[in-house]
Coordinates of C-alpha atoms in Angstrom, one line a residue:
X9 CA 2.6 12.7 12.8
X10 CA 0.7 13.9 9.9
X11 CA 0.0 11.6 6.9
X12 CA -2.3 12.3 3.7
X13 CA -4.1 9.7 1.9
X14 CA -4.9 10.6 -2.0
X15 CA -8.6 9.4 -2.8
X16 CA -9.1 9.2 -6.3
X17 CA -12.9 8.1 -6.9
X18 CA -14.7 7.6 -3.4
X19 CA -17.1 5.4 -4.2
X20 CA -14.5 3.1 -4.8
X21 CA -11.7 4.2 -2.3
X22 CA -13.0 6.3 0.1
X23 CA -14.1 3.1 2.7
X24 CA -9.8 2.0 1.9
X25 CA -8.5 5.4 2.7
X26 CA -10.9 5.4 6.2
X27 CA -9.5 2.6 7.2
X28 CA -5.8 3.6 7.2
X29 CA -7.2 6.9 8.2
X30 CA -8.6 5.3 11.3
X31 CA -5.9 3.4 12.4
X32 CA -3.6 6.3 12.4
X33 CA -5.9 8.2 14.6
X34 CA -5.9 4.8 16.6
X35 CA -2.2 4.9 16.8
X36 CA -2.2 8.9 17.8
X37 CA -1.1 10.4 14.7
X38 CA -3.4 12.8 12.1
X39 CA -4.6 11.6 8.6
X40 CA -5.3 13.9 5.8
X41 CA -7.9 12.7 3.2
X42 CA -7.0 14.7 0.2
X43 CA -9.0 14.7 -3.1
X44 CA -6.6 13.5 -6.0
X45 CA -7.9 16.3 -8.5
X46 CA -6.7 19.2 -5.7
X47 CA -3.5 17.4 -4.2
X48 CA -1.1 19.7 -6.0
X49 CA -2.8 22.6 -4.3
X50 CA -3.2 21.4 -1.0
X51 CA -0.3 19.6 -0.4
X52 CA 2.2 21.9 -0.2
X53 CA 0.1 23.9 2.3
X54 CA -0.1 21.0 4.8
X55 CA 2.9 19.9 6.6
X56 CA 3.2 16.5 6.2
X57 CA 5.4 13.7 7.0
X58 CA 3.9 11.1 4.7
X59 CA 1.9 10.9 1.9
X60 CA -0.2 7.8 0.6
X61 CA -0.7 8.0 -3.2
X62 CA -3.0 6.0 -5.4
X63 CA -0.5 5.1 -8.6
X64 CA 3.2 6.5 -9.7
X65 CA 2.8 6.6 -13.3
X66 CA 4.5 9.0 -15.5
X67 CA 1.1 11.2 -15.3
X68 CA 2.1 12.5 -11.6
X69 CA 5.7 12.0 -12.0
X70 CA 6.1 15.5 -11.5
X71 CA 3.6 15.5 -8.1
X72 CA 6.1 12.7 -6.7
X73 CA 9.3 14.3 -7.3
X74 CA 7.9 17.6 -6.0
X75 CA 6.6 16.0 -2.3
X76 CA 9.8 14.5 -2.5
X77 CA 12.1 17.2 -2.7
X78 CA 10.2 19.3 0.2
X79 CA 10.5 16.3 2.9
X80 CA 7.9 14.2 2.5
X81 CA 7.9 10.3 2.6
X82 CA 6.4 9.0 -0.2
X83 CA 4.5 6.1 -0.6
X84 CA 2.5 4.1 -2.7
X85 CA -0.8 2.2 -2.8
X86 CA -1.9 1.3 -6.3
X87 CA -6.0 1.7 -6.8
X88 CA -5.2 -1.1 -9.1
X89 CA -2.5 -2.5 -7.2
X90 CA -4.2 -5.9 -7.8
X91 CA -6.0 -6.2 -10.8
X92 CA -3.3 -6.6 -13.3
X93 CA -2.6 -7.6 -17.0
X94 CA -0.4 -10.7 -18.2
X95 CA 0.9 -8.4 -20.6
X96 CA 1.0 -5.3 -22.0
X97 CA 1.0 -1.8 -19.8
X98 CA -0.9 -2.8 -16.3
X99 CA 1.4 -6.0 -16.5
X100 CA 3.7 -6.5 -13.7
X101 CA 6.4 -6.3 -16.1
X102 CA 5.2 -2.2 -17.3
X103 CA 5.0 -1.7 -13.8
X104 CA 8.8 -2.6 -12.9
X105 CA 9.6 -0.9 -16.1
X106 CA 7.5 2.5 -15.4
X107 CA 9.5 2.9 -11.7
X108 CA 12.8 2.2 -13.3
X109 CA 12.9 5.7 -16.1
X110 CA 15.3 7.4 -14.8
X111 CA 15.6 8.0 -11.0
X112 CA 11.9 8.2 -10.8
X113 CA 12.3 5.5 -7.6
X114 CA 14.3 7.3 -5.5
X115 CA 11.4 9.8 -4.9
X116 CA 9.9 7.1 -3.6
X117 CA 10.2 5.8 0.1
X118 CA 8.1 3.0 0.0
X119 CA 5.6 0.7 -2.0
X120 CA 2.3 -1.3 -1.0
X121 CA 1.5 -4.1 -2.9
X122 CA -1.5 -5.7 -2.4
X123 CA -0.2 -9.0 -2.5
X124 CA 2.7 -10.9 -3.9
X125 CA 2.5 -11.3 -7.5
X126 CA 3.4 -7.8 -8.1
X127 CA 6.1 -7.4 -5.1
X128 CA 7.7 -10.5 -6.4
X129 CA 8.2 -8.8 -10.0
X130 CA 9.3 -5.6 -8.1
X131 CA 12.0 -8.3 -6.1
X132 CA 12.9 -9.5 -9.1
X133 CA 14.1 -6.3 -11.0
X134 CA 15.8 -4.9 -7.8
X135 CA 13.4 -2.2 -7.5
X136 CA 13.8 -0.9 -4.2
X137 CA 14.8 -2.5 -1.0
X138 CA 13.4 -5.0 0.7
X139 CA 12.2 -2.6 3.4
X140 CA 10.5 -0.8 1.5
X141 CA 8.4 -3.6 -0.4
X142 CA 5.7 -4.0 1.8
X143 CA 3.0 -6.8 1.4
X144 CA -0.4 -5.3 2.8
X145 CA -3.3 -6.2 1.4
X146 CA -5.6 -3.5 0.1
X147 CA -7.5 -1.4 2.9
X148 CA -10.8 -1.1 0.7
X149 CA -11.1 -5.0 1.1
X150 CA -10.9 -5.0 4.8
X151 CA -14.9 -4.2 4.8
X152 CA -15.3 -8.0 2.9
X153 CA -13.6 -9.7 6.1
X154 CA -16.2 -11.1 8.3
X155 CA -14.7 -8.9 11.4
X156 CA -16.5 -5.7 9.6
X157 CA -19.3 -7.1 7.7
X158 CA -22.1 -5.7 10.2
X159 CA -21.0 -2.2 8.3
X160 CA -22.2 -3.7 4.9
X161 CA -25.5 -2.1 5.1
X162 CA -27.1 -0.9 2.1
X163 CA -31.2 0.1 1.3
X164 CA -31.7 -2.8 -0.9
X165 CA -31.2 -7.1 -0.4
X166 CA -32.3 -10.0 -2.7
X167 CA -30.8 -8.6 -6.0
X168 CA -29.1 -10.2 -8.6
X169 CA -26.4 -7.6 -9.1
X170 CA -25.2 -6.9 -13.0
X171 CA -22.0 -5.2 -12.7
X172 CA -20.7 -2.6 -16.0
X173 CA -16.9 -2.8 -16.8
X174 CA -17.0 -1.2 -19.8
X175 CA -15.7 2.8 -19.1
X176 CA -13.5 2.6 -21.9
X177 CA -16.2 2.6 -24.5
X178 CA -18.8 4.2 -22.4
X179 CA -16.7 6.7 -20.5
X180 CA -17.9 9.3 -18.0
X181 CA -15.3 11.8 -17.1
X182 CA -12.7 11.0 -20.0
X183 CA -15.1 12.6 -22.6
X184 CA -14.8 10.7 -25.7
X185 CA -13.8 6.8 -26.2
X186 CA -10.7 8.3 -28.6
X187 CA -9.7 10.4 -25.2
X188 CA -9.8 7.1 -23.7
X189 CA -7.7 5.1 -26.1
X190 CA -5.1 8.1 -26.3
X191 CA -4.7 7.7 -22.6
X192 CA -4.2 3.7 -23.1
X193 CA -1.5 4.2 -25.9
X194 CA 0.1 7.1 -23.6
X195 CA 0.6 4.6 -20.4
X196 CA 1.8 2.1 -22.7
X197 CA -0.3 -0.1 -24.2
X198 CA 0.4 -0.9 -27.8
X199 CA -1.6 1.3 -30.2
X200 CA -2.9 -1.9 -32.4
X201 CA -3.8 -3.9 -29.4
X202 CA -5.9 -1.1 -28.5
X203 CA -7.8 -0.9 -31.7
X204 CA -8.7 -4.1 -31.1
X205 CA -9.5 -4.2 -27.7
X206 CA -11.7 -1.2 -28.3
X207 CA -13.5 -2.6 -31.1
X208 CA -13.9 -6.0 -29.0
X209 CA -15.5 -3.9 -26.2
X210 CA -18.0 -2.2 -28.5
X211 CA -19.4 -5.6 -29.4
X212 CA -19.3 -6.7 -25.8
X213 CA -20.3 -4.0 -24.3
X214 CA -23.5 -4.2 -26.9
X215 CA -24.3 -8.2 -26.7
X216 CA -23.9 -7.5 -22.4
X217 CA -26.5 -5.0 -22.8
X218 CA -28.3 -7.2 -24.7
X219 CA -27.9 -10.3 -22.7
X220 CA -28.9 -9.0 -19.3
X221 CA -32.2 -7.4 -20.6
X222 CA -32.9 -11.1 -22.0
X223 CA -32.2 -12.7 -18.9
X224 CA -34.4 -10.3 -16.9
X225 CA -37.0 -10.9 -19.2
X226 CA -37.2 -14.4 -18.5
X227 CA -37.4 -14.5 -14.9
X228 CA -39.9 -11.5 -14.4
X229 CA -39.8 -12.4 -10.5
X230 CA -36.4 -12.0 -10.1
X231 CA -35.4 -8.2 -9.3
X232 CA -31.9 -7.5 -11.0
X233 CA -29.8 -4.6 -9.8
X234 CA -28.0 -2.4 -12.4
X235 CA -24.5 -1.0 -11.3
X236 CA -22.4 0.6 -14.2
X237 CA -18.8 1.1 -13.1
X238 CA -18.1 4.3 -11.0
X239 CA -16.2 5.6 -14.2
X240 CA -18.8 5.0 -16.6
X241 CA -22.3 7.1 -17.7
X242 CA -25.3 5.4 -16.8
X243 CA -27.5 6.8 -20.1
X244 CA -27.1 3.3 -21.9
X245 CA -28.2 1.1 -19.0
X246 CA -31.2 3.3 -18.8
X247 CA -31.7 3.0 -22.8
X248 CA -30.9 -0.8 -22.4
X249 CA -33.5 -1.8 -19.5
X250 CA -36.4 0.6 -19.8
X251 CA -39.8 -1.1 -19.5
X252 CA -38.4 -3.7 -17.4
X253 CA -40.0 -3.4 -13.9
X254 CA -37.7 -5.8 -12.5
X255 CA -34.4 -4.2 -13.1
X256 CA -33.5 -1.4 -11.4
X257 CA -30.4 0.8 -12.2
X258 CA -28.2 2.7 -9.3
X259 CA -24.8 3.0 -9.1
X260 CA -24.4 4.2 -5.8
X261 CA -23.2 3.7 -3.4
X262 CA -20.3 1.3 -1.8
X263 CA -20.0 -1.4 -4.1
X264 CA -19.0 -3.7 -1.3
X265 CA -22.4 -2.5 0.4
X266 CA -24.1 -3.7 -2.6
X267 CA -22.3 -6.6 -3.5
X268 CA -23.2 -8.0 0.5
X269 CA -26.3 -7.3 -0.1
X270 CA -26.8 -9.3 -3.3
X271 CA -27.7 -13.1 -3.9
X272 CA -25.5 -13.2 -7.1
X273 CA -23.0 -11.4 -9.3
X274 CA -23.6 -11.2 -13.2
X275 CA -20.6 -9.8 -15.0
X276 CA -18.2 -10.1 -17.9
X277 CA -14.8 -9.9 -16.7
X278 CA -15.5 -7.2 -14.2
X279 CA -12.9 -7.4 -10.9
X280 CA -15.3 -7.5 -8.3
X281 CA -16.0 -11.4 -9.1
X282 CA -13.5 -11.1 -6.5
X283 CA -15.5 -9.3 -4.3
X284 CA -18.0 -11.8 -5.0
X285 CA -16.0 -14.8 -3.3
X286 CA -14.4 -12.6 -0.5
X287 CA -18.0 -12.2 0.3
X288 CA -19.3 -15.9 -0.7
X289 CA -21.8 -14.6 -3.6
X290 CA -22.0 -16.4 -6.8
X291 CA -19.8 -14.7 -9.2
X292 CA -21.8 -15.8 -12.7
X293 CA -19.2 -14.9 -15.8
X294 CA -20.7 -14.6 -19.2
X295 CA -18.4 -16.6 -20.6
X296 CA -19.8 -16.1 -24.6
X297 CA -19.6 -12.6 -24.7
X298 CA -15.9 -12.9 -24.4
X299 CA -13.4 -12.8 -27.5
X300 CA -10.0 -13.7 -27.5
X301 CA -8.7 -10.1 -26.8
X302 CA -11.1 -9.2 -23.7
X303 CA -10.4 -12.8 -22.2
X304 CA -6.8 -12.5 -21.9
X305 CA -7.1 -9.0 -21.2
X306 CA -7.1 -9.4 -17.8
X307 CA -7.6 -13.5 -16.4
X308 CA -8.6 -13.0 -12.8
X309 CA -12.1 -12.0 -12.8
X310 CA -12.7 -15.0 -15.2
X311 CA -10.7 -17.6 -13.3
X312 CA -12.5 -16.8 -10.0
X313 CA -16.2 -16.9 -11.8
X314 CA -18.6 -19.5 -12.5
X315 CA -18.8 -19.6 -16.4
X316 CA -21.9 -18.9 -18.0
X317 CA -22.0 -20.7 -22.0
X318 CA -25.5 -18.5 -23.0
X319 CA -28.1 -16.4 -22.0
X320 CA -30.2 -19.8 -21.2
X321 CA -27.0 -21.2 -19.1
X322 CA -27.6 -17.9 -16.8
X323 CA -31.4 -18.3 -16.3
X324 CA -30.7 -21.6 -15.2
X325 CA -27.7 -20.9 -12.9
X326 CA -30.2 -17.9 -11.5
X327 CA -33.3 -20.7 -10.9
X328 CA -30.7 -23.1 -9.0
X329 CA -28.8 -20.8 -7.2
X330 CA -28.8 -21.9 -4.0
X331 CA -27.5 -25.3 -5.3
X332 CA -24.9 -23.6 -7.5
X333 CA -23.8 -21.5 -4.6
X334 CA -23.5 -24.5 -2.8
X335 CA -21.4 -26.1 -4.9
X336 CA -19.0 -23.3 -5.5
X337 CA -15.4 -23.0 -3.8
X338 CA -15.2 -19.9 -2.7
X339 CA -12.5 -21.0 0.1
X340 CA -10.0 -23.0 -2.8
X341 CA -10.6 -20.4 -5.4
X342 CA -9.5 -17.8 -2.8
X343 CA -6.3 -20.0 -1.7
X344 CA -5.2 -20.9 -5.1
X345 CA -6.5 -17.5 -7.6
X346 CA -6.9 -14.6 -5.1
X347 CA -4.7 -14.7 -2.7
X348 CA -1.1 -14.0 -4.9
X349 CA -2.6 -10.9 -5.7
X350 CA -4.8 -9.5 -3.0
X351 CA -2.9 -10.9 0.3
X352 CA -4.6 -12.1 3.5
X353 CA -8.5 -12.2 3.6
X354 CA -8.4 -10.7 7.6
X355 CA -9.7 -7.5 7.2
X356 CA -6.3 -6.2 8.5
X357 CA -4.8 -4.1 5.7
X358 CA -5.6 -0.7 7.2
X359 CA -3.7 -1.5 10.1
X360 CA -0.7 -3.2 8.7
X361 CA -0.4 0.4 5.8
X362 CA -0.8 2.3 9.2
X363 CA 1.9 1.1 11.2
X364 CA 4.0 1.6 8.5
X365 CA 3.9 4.8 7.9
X366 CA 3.6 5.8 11.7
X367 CA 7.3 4.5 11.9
X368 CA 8.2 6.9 9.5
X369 CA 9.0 10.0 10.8
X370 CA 10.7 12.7 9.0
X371 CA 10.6 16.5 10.7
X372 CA 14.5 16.7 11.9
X373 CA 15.9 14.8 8.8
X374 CA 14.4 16.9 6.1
X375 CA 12.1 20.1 7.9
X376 CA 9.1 20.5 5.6
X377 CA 8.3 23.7 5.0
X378 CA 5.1 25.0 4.1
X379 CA 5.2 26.8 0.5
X380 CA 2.9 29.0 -1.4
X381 CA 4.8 29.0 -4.5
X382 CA 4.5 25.1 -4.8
X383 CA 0.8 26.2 -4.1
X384 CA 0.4 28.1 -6.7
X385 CA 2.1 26.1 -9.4
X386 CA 0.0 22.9 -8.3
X387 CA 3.1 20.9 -6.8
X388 CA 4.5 21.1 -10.5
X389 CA 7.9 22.2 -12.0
X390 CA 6.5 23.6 -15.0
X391 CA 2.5 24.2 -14.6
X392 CA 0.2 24.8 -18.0
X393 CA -1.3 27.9 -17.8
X394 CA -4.8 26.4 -17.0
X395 CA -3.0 24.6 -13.9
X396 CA -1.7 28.0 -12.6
X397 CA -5.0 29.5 -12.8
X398 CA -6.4 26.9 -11.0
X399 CA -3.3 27.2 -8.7
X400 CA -4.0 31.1 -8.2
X401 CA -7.4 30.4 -7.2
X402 CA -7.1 28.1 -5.0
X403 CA -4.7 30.4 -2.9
X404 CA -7.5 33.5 -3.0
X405 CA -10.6 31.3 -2.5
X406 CA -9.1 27.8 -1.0
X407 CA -10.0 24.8 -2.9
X408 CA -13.1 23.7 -1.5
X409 CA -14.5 26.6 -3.2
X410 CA -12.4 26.0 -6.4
X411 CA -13.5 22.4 -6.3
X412 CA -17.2 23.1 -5.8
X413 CA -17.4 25.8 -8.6
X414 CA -15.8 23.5 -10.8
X415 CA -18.2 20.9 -10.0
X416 CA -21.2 23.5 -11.2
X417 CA -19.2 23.7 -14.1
X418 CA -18.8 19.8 -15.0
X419 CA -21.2 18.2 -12.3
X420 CA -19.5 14.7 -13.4
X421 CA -17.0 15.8 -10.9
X422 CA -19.0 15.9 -8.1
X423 CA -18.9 12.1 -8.0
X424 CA -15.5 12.6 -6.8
X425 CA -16.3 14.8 -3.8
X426 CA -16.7 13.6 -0.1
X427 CA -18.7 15.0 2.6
X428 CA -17.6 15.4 6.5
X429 CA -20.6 13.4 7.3
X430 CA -20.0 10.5 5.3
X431 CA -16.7 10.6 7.2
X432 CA -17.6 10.9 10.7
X433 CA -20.4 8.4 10.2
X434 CA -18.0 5.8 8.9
X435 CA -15.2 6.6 11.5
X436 CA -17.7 6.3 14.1
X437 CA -19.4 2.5 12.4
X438 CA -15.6 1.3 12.2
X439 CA -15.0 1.9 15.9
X440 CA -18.5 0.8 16.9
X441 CA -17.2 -2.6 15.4
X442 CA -13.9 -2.4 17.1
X443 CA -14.9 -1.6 20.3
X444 CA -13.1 1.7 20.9
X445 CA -13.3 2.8 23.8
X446 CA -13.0 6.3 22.3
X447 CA -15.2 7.0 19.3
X448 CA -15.0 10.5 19.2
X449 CA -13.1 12.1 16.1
X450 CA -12.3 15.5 15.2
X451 CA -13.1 16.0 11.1
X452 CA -12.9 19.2 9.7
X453 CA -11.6 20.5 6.4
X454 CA -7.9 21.7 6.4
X455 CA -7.2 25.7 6.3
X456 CA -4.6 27.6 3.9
X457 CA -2.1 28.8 7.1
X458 CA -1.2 32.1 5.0
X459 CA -5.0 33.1 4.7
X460 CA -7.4 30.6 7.0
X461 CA -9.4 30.0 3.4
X462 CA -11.0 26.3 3.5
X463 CA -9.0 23.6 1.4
X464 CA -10.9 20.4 0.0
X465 CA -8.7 17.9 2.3
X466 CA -10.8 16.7 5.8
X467 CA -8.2 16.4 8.7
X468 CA -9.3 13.4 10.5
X469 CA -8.0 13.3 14.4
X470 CA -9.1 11.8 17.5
X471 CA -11.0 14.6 19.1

């Protein structure tokens, strides 16, 4: 049984897509940790049954049907399967409404959710069977549980952590803020609304900036650690803070690492306040620097906060923590907030994606055959001529090379790569927890079978 896992950013997936990677080695089957950026290259070259992919959105559409047609099950596991939108396009509604174009389902074998609130909107249209509407949990939140918390080690402590939400208007790999409202407008999102949200998020974004740097200068003592979010550049932070000894910047890193590792969390409607009370830190909201658009833009963060009113309402939050820590609910606002829309708090979610998709064999109903044409047009009907270069490439020079030359070329990519020791470390810390009595893995990259060239996925198997 051979199943690959899509990683889109590692420093915020990777530790999910170990975990289901581990349990299907547990469970004596072979997981495939593919890079998103090269999937369409390396896919068709590796004989799978199942594939794990981190969104269906009309953007790989084309990937889908393609895995599809050649025989393998597809499944889904939405990087954002739980941080969703009232309204508008990362709504549950625009979800329902993206899978229902067409017959863009049926490629589709089966769907994750991360907990109920989206599966019951999924019930609700009639969008696939009940079968295939599985309630798991995400794998990347296992690490919170307490049963893996000896793993959260990270080279700091004692910080107050400031977590950045703002990639939109201080984007990284999009490279301009107008490619980033173009690619809201094009998922769905109302081209007005984004005007205003953008224009909302300058001023936030700004005042946040601001606001922190005041806060840190009043409690000189108090170390404060800087983490912009994995998508955004770091160059305004730096700008924002410099001179202040006690603030630090560094965004690497798992942010569950550094989130344990923290006495409180300072954001403004950032989405790991839920991180925060999995992991019983004080999630501190600035609640002034909101406007009506970035408040409703997305609820949970804020509902699951402690609300700061000002900059002075921080400091003193920060000087009583310990009592305001105290005081906190982290177990209610779990129950009653969290818990529609991230599932059980067990630590469980790797295995429960696992065993899923190891009861879903498919060699003998529809033989996957390896192709080179599928290859070379990057899993895609209709390739643009950039894609089959790329394609073309990859099938001389495999697409470890590919990717790392392309790295050189835009080293904001490399942010996106994965090494085969932070693997077989991690494999080998999860089964150190677990007790296995066999810790040994086999991880090596994946070969091309036509020409033995390295590709950029890591087969992970128990050795």
């Amino acid at each position: 049984m051979r199943v690959g896992i899509v990683v889109d950013h590692p420093k915020r997936d990777l530790e999910g897509a170990v975990r289901i990677a581990y349990e299907v080695t547990k469970l004596g089957g072979e997981a495939l940790l593919i890079p998103m950026y090269t999937q369409g290259a390396d896919v068709p070259l590796l004989e799978l049954d199942a594939i794990v992919l981190n969104y269906a959105r009309p953007t790989n559409r084309a990937l889908i049907e393609t895995y599809a047609r050649e025989g393998i099950k597809v499944f889904i596991l939405d990087t954002e399967g739980g941080v969703l939108s009232e309204t508008g396009a990362n709504s549950p509604k625009a979800h329902v409404e993206r899978l229902k174009d067409g017959d863009f389902a049926k490629s589709i074998a089966g769907y994750f959710f991360w907990g109920d609130r989206l599966k019951d909107a999924f019930a609700a249209a009639g969008l696939f069977s009940e079968a295939t509407r599985r309630v798991t949990g995400c794998p990347r939140f296992d690490l919170a549980a307490r049963k893996w918390r000896s793993l959260l080690r990270h080279h700091r402590s004692g910080y107050v952590l400031v977590n950045g939400n703002f990639s939109t208007v201080n984007p990284k790999y999009a490279g301009s803020v107008d490619a980033e409202r173009k690619t809201m407008v094009a998922v769905g999102w109302a081209p007005d609304y984004v005007d205003r949200l953008f224009a909302d998020l300058e001023w936030t974004f700004a005042s946040f900036l601001q606001s922190v740097a005041a806060v840190a200068k009043k409690l000189p003592d108090v170390p404060f650690l800087v983490r912009p979010h994995p998508f955004e550049r770091e160059e305004p932070y730096g700008e924002a803070f410099s001179g202040l000894a006690n603030v630090s910047i560094d965004g690497s890193g798992s942010v569950f690492k550094v989130v344990g590792n923290a006495t409180a969390v300072l954001h403004c409607n950032c989405g790991t306040a839920v991180e925060a009370v999995m992991l019983e830190k004080l999630p501190i909201h600035m609640k002034f620097l909101d406007t009506e658009t970035t408040a409703n833009h997305a609820l949970l963060p804020a509902k699951v906060s402690y609300h700061a009113t000002s900059v002075e309402h921080v400091v003193a939050t920060l000087e009583n923590l310990a009592a305001r820590t105290a005081e906190f609910p982290f177990e209610e606002i779990y129950a009653v907030h969290i818990y529609p829309y991230y599932y059980k708090h067990d630590g469980d979610a790797g295995n429960r994606v696992a065993e899923v998709l190891m009861r879903c064999r498919t060699r003998g109903e529809a033989p996957f055959k390896r192709s080179i044409k599928a290859a070379l047009l990057s899993g895609r009907p209709k390739p643009t001529p950039p894609q089959l270069l790329n394609g073309m490439l990859n099938l001389i020079f495999g697409s470890a090379f590919t990717s790392e030359l392309r790295c050189l070329l835009k080293p904001a990519r490399r942010d996106k790569a994965f090494t085969l020791r932070d693997l077989g470390d991690y494999l080998d810390q999860l089964a150190s927890v677990d007790a296995l009595e066999t810790a040994e893995f086999d991880v090596c990259r994946a070969r091309n079978p036509f020409t033995a060239v390295p590709l950029s996925t890591v087969v992970v198997r128990k050795a």
